[in-house]
Amino acid sequence: MSTPFDYQALLDETLREEKKYGERGQVASYIPELRKADPNMAGIALMTTRGIFTAGDTAVNFTLQSISKVLTLLLALEHRGVEAVFAKVGSEPTGDSFNSIVKLETSEQKPLNPMINAGAIAVCSLLPGQSVEERFGLIADLLEKILGRPVQIDESVYRSEKETGHRNRALAHFLKDIHALEGDVEEVLDLYFRQCSILVNCADLARIGMFLAAKGINEAGKPIVSANAVRLVSTFMVTCGMYNGSGEFAIKVGIPAKSGVAGGILGVVPGRYGVATYGPALDRKGNSVVGISMLRRLSQVLDLSIF
Ligand code: DON
């Protein structure tokens, strides 16, 4: 009988060798509360069929930020259907930064994709419910089914972004004007700021990755969302999940992934693993520097690229 692969040793080595690259990045500062993060933090988690393996700062809580866009897109596809979602948002990469306002005025009168802020805000407006609480309940409920525990938001990050999110507010009003946003602008923004402020740790992200790798089936073996919704979301993660760094990430790492400005990266290795990293020091495109370095090494050793 062959010895099982030593995932723990691989993660320990990955962290040891790549952690230093965090120095090349900077913590996000445009949301004042995020400035408080320690740029030297680094963690990596791998969820396999044999269980979860972790190294470094994997129990530290941070906010989901843009990684939440994956969850709202899944929910909008499930509740509203593919046609209704793509009536409000496109499916092309932008080549611009995540919060860019530049390409909003397209001939199609909708944001280019659901991973940039404009597209994610439009998707948020599609979630059904009578109130922000009810709509947020759908997101919290989905996460609870994936993680097996209730989730909370970081109230100070939520307030900080709500008070200073002028660019997102501008995007939302523009979306309303072109009929790409349903309902009340402030309520939709409130939902968007809440979803961005959900607290997770790196190990949680690896579990979300495994849920997507298993085509929407949770750890208890229960189907939670359709395989088609997971396929669509995973495809967007490849083409737009790392924003204007998606092409380079596809070459270096080659897996569906989604980053957030608090420093998390969620990765999916279809049919095999959920993988996640944490490192709040970001590159100029808003992606974790140490996260990308660690994922690159892991991808080479475990031959993870889907290409
Ligand atoms: O909308 C924002 O600016 C943030 N709440 C989320 C942005 C984000 O995470 C971009 N990711 N790298």
Short mmCIF file of C-alpha atoms and ligand atoms in Angstrom, two decimals:
data_model
loop_
_atom_site.label_atom_id
_atom_site.label_comp_id
_atom_site.label_asym_id
_atom_site.label_seq_id
_atom_site.Cartn_x
_atom_site.Cartn_y
_atom_site.Cartn_z
CA MET A 1 0.00 0.00 0.00
CA SER A 2 1.40 3.46 -0.90
CA THR A 3 1.76 6.15 1.78
CA PRO A 4 -0.86 8.90 1.48
CA PHE A 5 0.44 12.23 0.13
CA ASP A 6 1.74 14.50 2.90
CA TYR A 7 -0.41 17.59 2.36
CA GLN A 8 0.60 19.04 5.73
CA ALA A 9 4.29 19.04 4.83
CA LEU A 10 3.49 20.68 1.49
CA LEU A 11 1.46 23.47 3.12
CA ASP A 12 4.14 24.06 5.79
CA GLU A 13 6.84 24.29 3.13
CA THR A 14 4.67 26.55 0.91
CA LEU A 15 4.09 28.97 3.77
CA ARG A 16 7.74 28.95 4.83
CA GLU A 17 9.05 29.61 1.33
CA GLU A 18 6.46 32.12 0.09
CA LYS A 19 5.56 34.14 3.20
CA LYS A 20 8.34 36.68 2.60
CA TYR A 21 6.72 37.86 -0.66
CA GLY A 22 3.95 39.52 1.37
CA GLU A 23 6.43 42.38 1.87
CA ARG A 24 5.89 43.37 -1.75
CA GLY A 25 2.25 44.31 -1.14
CA GLN A 26 0.24 46.85 0.79
CA VAL A 27 -2.84 46.56 2.95
CA ALA A 28 -6.01 48.08 1.40
CA SER A 29 -6.56 51.58 2.73
CA TYR A 30 -9.50 52.96 0.76
CA ILE A 31 -11.88 51.39 3.30
CA PRO A 32 -10.46 53.03 6.48
CA GLU A 33 -11.18 50.03 8.73
CA LEU A 34 -9.13 47.66 6.53
CA ARG A 35 -5.95 49.68 7.23
CA LYS A 36 -5.80 48.00 10.64
CA ALA A 37 -4.87 44.57 9.18
CA ASP A 38 -1.40 43.17 9.90
CA PRO A 39 0.42 42.98 6.52
CA ASN A 40 2.62 40.12 7.77
CA MET A 41 -0.23 37.66 8.23
CA ALA A 42 -0.21 34.63 5.94
CA GLY A 43 -2.20 31.42 5.89
CA ILE A 44 -3.12 28.61 3.54
CA ALA A 45 -5.82 25.93 3.81
CA LEU A 46 -6.53 22.91 1.62
CA MET A 47 -9.74 20.93 1.86
CA THR A 48 -9.43 17.41 0.50
CA THR A 49 -11.59 14.29 0.64
CA ARG A 50 -9.34 13.31 3.59
CA GLY A 51 -10.23 16.48 5.51
CA ILE A 52 -8.79 19.95 5.91
CA PHE A 53 -5.08 20.83 6.15
CA THR A 54 -3.91 24.28 7.29
CA ALA A 55 -0.70 26.25 7.82
CA GLY A 56 -0.12 29.74 9.23
CA ASP A 57 -2.78 32.28 10.15
CA THR A 58 -5.80 30.24 9.08
CA ALA A 59 -7.97 30.90 12.14
CA VAL A 60 -7.76 34.71 11.87
CA ASN A 61 -11.07 36.30 10.92
CA PHE A 62 -11.25 38.75 8.02
CA THR A 63 -14.04 40.06 5.82
CA LEU A 64 -15.13 38.31 2.63
CA GLN A 65 -15.19 41.52 0.56
CA SER A 66 -15.39 40.67 -3.14
CA ILE A 67 -15.36 36.93 -2.51
CA SER A 68 -19.00 37.44 -1.49
CA LYS A 69 -19.78 38.16 -5.17
CA VAL A 70 -19.52 34.42 -5.80
CA LEU A 71 -22.30 33.72 -3.28
CA THR A 72 -24.73 36.39 -4.48
CA LEU A 73 -24.24 35.30 -8.07
CA LEU A 74 -25.05 31.69 -7.12
CA LEU A 75 -28.19 32.87 -5.30
CA ALA A 76 -29.34 35.19 -8.11
CA LEU A 77 -28.93 32.37 -10.65
CA GLU A 78 -30.87 29.98 -8.42
CA HIS A 79 -33.68 32.35 -7.50
CA ARG A 80 -34.06 34.42 -10.67
CA GLY A 81 -32.71 32.12 -13.39
CA VAL A 82 -29.94 32.49 -15.95
CA GLU A 83 -31.89 34.68 -18.37
CA ALA A 84 -32.94 37.26 -15.75
CA VAL A 85 -29.37 37.54 -14.44
CA PHE A 86 -27.80 38.02 -17.86
CA ALA A 87 -30.42 40.61 -18.73
CA LYS A 88 -28.76 42.83 -16.09
CA VAL A 89 -25.10 41.84 -16.31
CA GLY A 90 -22.73 40.76 -19.09
CA SER A 91 -20.10 38.03 -19.26
CA GLU A 92 -16.93 39.69 -20.53
CA PRO A 93 -13.74 40.57 -18.65
CA THR A 94 -13.00 44.29 -18.42
CA GLY A 95 -9.22 44.60 -18.17
CA ASP A 96 -9.94 47.41 -15.69
CA SER A 97 -9.74 47.61 -11.92
CA PHE A 98 -12.51 46.11 -9.76
CA ASN A 99 -14.16 49.43 -8.96
CA SER A 100 -13.75 51.02 -12.38
CA ILE A 101 -16.47 53.30 -13.65
CA VAL A 102 -14.92 53.54 -17.12
CA LYS A 103 -16.77 50.91 -19.14
CA LEU A 104 -20.21 51.28 -17.60
CA GLU A 105 -21.71 53.07 -20.52
CA THR A 106 -21.69 50.14 -22.94
CA SER A 107 -24.00 49.74 -25.89
CA GLU A 108 -25.68 46.92 -23.95
CA GLN A 109 -26.53 49.19 -21.00
CA LYS A 110 -25.32 46.75 -18.36
CA PRO A 111 -22.06 46.16 -16.44
CA LEU A 112 -19.61 43.87 -18.20
CA ASN A 113 -19.50 41.04 -15.64
CA PRO A 114 -20.72 40.07 -12.15
CA MET A 115 -17.26 40.05 -10.51
CA ILE A 116 -16.51 43.77 -10.83
CA ASN A 117 -18.23 46.02 -8.29
CA ALA A 118 -20.76 47.41 -10.77
CA GLY A 119 -21.85 43.93 -11.88
CA ALA A 120 -21.98 42.60 -8.34
CA ILE A 121 -24.16 45.50 -7.21
CA ALA A 122 -26.54 44.81 -10.12
CA VAL A 123 -26.63 41.11 -9.13
CA CYS A 124 -27.35 42.05 -5.49
CA SER A 125 -30.43 43.93 -6.63
CA LEU A 126 -31.82 40.67 -8.06
CA LEU A 127 -32.00 38.79 -4.77
CA PRO A 128 -35.63 38.25 -3.78
CA GLY A 129 -37.04 39.51 -0.45
CA GLN A 130 -39.14 42.23 1.17
CA SER A 131 -36.26 43.83 3.08
CA VAL A 132 -32.47 44.01 3.22
CA GLU A 133 -32.59 41.70 6.27
CA GLU A 134 -34.53 39.09 4.32
CA ARG A 135 -32.18 39.26 1.34
CA PHE A 136 -29.11 39.15 3.55
CA GLY A 137 -30.72 36.13 5.24
CA LEU A 138 -30.44 34.24 1.94
CA ILE A 139 -26.68 34.85 1.82
CA ALA A 140 -26.19 33.99 5.50
CA ASP A 141 -28.31 30.86 5.09
CA LEU A 142 -26.30 29.67 2.08
CA LEU A 143 -23.06 30.15 4.00
CA GLU A 144 -24.44 28.33 7.02
CA LYS A 145 -25.33 25.36 4.81
CA ILE A 146 -21.79 25.33 3.43
CA LEU A 147 -19.86 25.96 6.65
CA GLY A 148 -22.17 24.23 9.10
CA ARG A 149 -22.26 27.27 11.41
CA PRO A 150 -23.93 30.68 11.45
CA VAL A 151 -21.97 33.68 10.16
CA GLN A 152 -21.65 37.26 11.41
CA ILE A 153 -20.62 40.54 9.89
CA ASP A 154 -17.84 42.85 11.08
CA GLU A 155 -19.92 45.87 12.11
CA SER A 156 -17.03 48.34 11.96
CA VAL A 157 -15.96 47.31 8.44
CA TYR A 158 -19.61 47.48 7.36
CA ARG A 159 -20.04 51.00 8.76
CA SER A 160 -16.67 52.12 7.42
CA GLU A 161 -17.54 51.06 3.88
CA LYS A 162 -21.09 52.36 4.08
CA GLU A 163 -19.81 55.78 5.13
CA THR A 164 -16.98 56.01 2.61
CA GLY A 165 -18.28 53.99 -0.37
CA HIS A 166 -18.80 57.00 -2.62
CA ARG A 167 -17.58 55.24 -5.74
CA ASN A 168 -19.88 52.25 -5.18
CA ARG A 169 -22.72 54.71 -4.57
CA ALA A 170 -21.92 56.43 -7.86
CA LEU A 171 -21.82 53.08 -9.68
CA ALA A 172 -25.18 52.09 -8.19
CA HIS A 173 -26.88 55.32 -9.22
CA PHE A 174 -25.52 54.96 -12.72
CA LEU A 175 -26.82 51.37 -12.82
CA LYS A 176 -30.25 52.59 -11.73
CA ASP A 177 -30.22 55.13 -14.53
CA ILE A 178 -29.52 52.47 -17.18
CA HIS A 179 -32.12 50.09 -15.63
CA ALA A 180 -29.50 47.54 -14.61
CA LEU A 181 -30.39 47.84 -10.90
CA GLU A 182 -33.75 46.76 -9.48
CA GLY A 183 -35.33 48.40 -6.42
CA ASP A 184 -34.02 51.07 -4.09
CA VAL A 185 -30.39 52.14 -4.62
CA GLU A 186 -29.54 52.63 -0.91
CA GLU A 187 -31.08 49.28 0.06
CA VAL A 188 -29.11 47.46 -2.63
CA LEU A 189 -25.90 49.17 -1.48
CA ASP A 190 -26.68 48.28 2.11
CA LEU A 191 -26.97 44.61 1.11
CA TYR A 192 -23.73 44.84 -0.89
CA PHE A 193 -21.82 46.42 2.04
CA ARG A 194 -23.20 43.78 4.42
CA GLN A 195 -22.19 40.86 2.21
CA CYS A 196 -18.67 42.33 1.87
CA SER A 197 -18.41 42.53 5.69
CA ILE A 198 -19.15 38.87 6.42
CA LEU A 199 -16.44 37.39 8.65
CA VAL A 200 -14.65 34.21 7.62
CA ASN A 201 -11.25 32.63 8.11
CA CYS A 202 -8.99 30.91 5.62
CA ALA A 203 -10.22 27.43 6.57
CA ASP A 204 -13.83 28.56 5.93
CA LEU A 205 -12.83 29.70 2.46
CA ALA A 206 -11.30 26.31 1.69
CA ARG A 207 -14.63 24.72 2.65
CA ILE A 208 -16.46 27.06 0.28
CA GLY A 209 -13.93 26.06 -2.39
CA MET A 210 -14.61 22.37 -1.80
CA PHE A 211 -18.37 23.01 -1.99
CA LEU A 212 -17.85 24.51 -5.46
CA ALA A 213 -15.38 21.75 -6.39
CA ALA A 214 -18.17 19.28 -5.51
CA LYS A 215 -20.61 21.11 -7.83
CA GLY A 216 -22.76 22.58 -5.06
CA ILE A 217 -22.94 19.61 -2.67
CA ASN A 218 -22.08 20.37 0.96
CA GLU A 219 -20.01 18.31 3.39
CA ALA A 220 -23.10 16.45 4.60
CA GLY A 221 -23.65 15.28 0.99
CA LYS A 222 -26.65 17.55 0.44
CA PRO A 223 -27.13 19.41 -2.87
CA ILE A 224 -27.45 23.12 -1.99
CA VAL A 225 -27.28 24.83 -5.40
CA SER A 226 -27.46 23.49 -8.96
CA ALA A 227 -24.38 22.21 -10.76
CA ASN A 228 -25.16 24.63 -13.60
CA ALA A 229 -25.02 27.67 -11.29
CA VAL A 230 -21.66 26.42 -9.96
CA ARG A 231 -20.39 25.93 -13.52
CA LEU A 232 -21.30 29.50 -14.48
CA VAL A 233 -19.82 31.01 -11.32
CA SER A 234 -16.60 28.96 -11.65
CA THR A 235 -16.23 30.13 -15.24
CA PHE A 236 -16.50 33.78 -14.13
CA MET A 237 -13.91 33.05 -11.46
CA VAL A 238 -11.50 31.99 -14.23
CA THR A 239 -12.14 34.92 -16.56
CA CYS A 240 -12.75 37.75 -14.04
CA GLY A 241 -12.20 36.47 -10.47
CA MET A 242 -8.82 38.18 -10.08
CA TYR A 243 -9.97 41.26 -12.07
CA ASN A 244 -7.33 42.67 -14.40
CA GLY A 245 -4.92 40.09 -12.96
CA SER A 246 -7.06 37.15 -14.13
CA GLY A 247 -5.00 36.34 -17.23
CA GLU A 248 -1.71 36.22 -15.37
CA PHE A 249 -3.29 34.19 -12.56
CA ALA A 250 -4.66 31.69 -15.11
CA ILE A 251 -1.13 31.23 -16.45
CA LYS A 252 0.60 31.05 -13.05
CA VAL A 253 -2.00 29.04 -11.12
CA GLY A 254 -4.75 27.94 -13.51
CA ILE A 255 -7.73 27.42 -11.21
CA PRO A 256 -11.06 29.25 -10.74
CA ALA A 257 -10.42 31.79 -7.96
CA LYS A 258 -11.87 34.90 -6.37
CA SER A 259 -9.99 37.51 -4.37
CA GLY A 260 -11.13 40.06 -1.81
CA VAL A 261 -9.44 43.28 -0.67
CA ALA A 262 -9.25 42.06 2.94
CA GLY A 263 -6.64 39.57 1.66
CA GLY A 264 -8.51 36.32 1.07
CA ILE A 265 -8.38 34.20 -2.07
CA LEU A 266 -10.90 31.42 -2.63
CA GLY A 267 -9.76 28.69 -5.03
CA VAL A 268 -11.59 25.76 -6.61
CA VAL A 269 -9.96 22.69 -8.10
CA PRO A 270 -12.98 21.07 -9.77
CA GLY A 271 -13.68 17.57 -8.46
CA ARG A 272 -10.57 17.60 -6.23
CA TYR A 273 -9.95 20.36 -3.70
CA GLY A 274 -11.04 23.60 -2.12
CA VAL A 275 -8.03 25.81 -1.49
CA ALA A 276 -7.73 29.20 0.17
CA THR A 277 -5.12 31.71 1.22
CA TYR A 278 -4.98 34.73 3.48
CA GLY A 279 -2.51 37.59 3.30
CA PRO A 280 -3.76 41.21 3.58
CA ALA A 281 -0.83 42.80 1.69
CA LEU A 282 -2.17 43.36 -1.84
CA ASP A 283 -0.72 44.04 -5.27
CA ARG A 284 -1.85 47.04 -7.34
CA LYS A 285 -4.77 45.01 -8.73
CA GLY A 286 -6.19 44.33 -5.26
CA ASN A 287 -5.08 40.67 -5.04
CA SER A 288 -3.09 39.17 -2.14
CA VAL A 289 0.61 38.99 -3.02
CA VAL A 290 1.49 36.14 -0.69
CA GLY A 291 -1.76 34.38 -1.64
CA ILE A 292 -0.83 34.29 -5.31
CA SER A 293 2.73 33.14 -4.51
CA MET A 294 1.49 30.29 -2.33
CA LEU A 295 -1.15 29.19 -4.84
CA ARG A 296 1.41 29.22 -7.63
CA ARG A 297 3.69 26.84 -5.72
CA LEU A 298 0.82 24.58 -4.71
CA SER A 299 -0.43 24.44 -8.28
CA GLN A 300 3.00 23.40 -9.56
CA VAL A 301 3.50 20.67 -6.96
CA LEU A 302 -0.02 19.21 -7.10
CA ASP A 303 -0.50 19.85 -10.83
CA LEU A 304 -3.67 21.84 -10.23
CA SER A 305 -4.00 23.86 -13.43
CA ILE A 306 -7.21 23.04 -15.25
CA PHE A 307 -5.62 24.06 -18.55
O1 DON B 1 -16.67 47.30 -3.06
C1 DON B 1 -15.60 47.33 -2.49
O2 DON B 1 -14.80 48.21 -2.76
C2 DON B 1 -15.21 46.25 -1.49
N1 DON B 1 -16.21 46.04 -0.53
C3 DON B 1 -14.90 44.97 -2.17
C4 DON B 1 -13.84 45.10 -3.18
C5 DON B 1 -12.95 43.92 -3.30
O3 DON B 1 -12.85 43.07 -2.46
C6 DON B 1 -12.12 43.93 -4.51
N2 DON B 1 -11.24 42.78 -4.49
N3 DON B 1 -10.13 42.59 -4.66
#
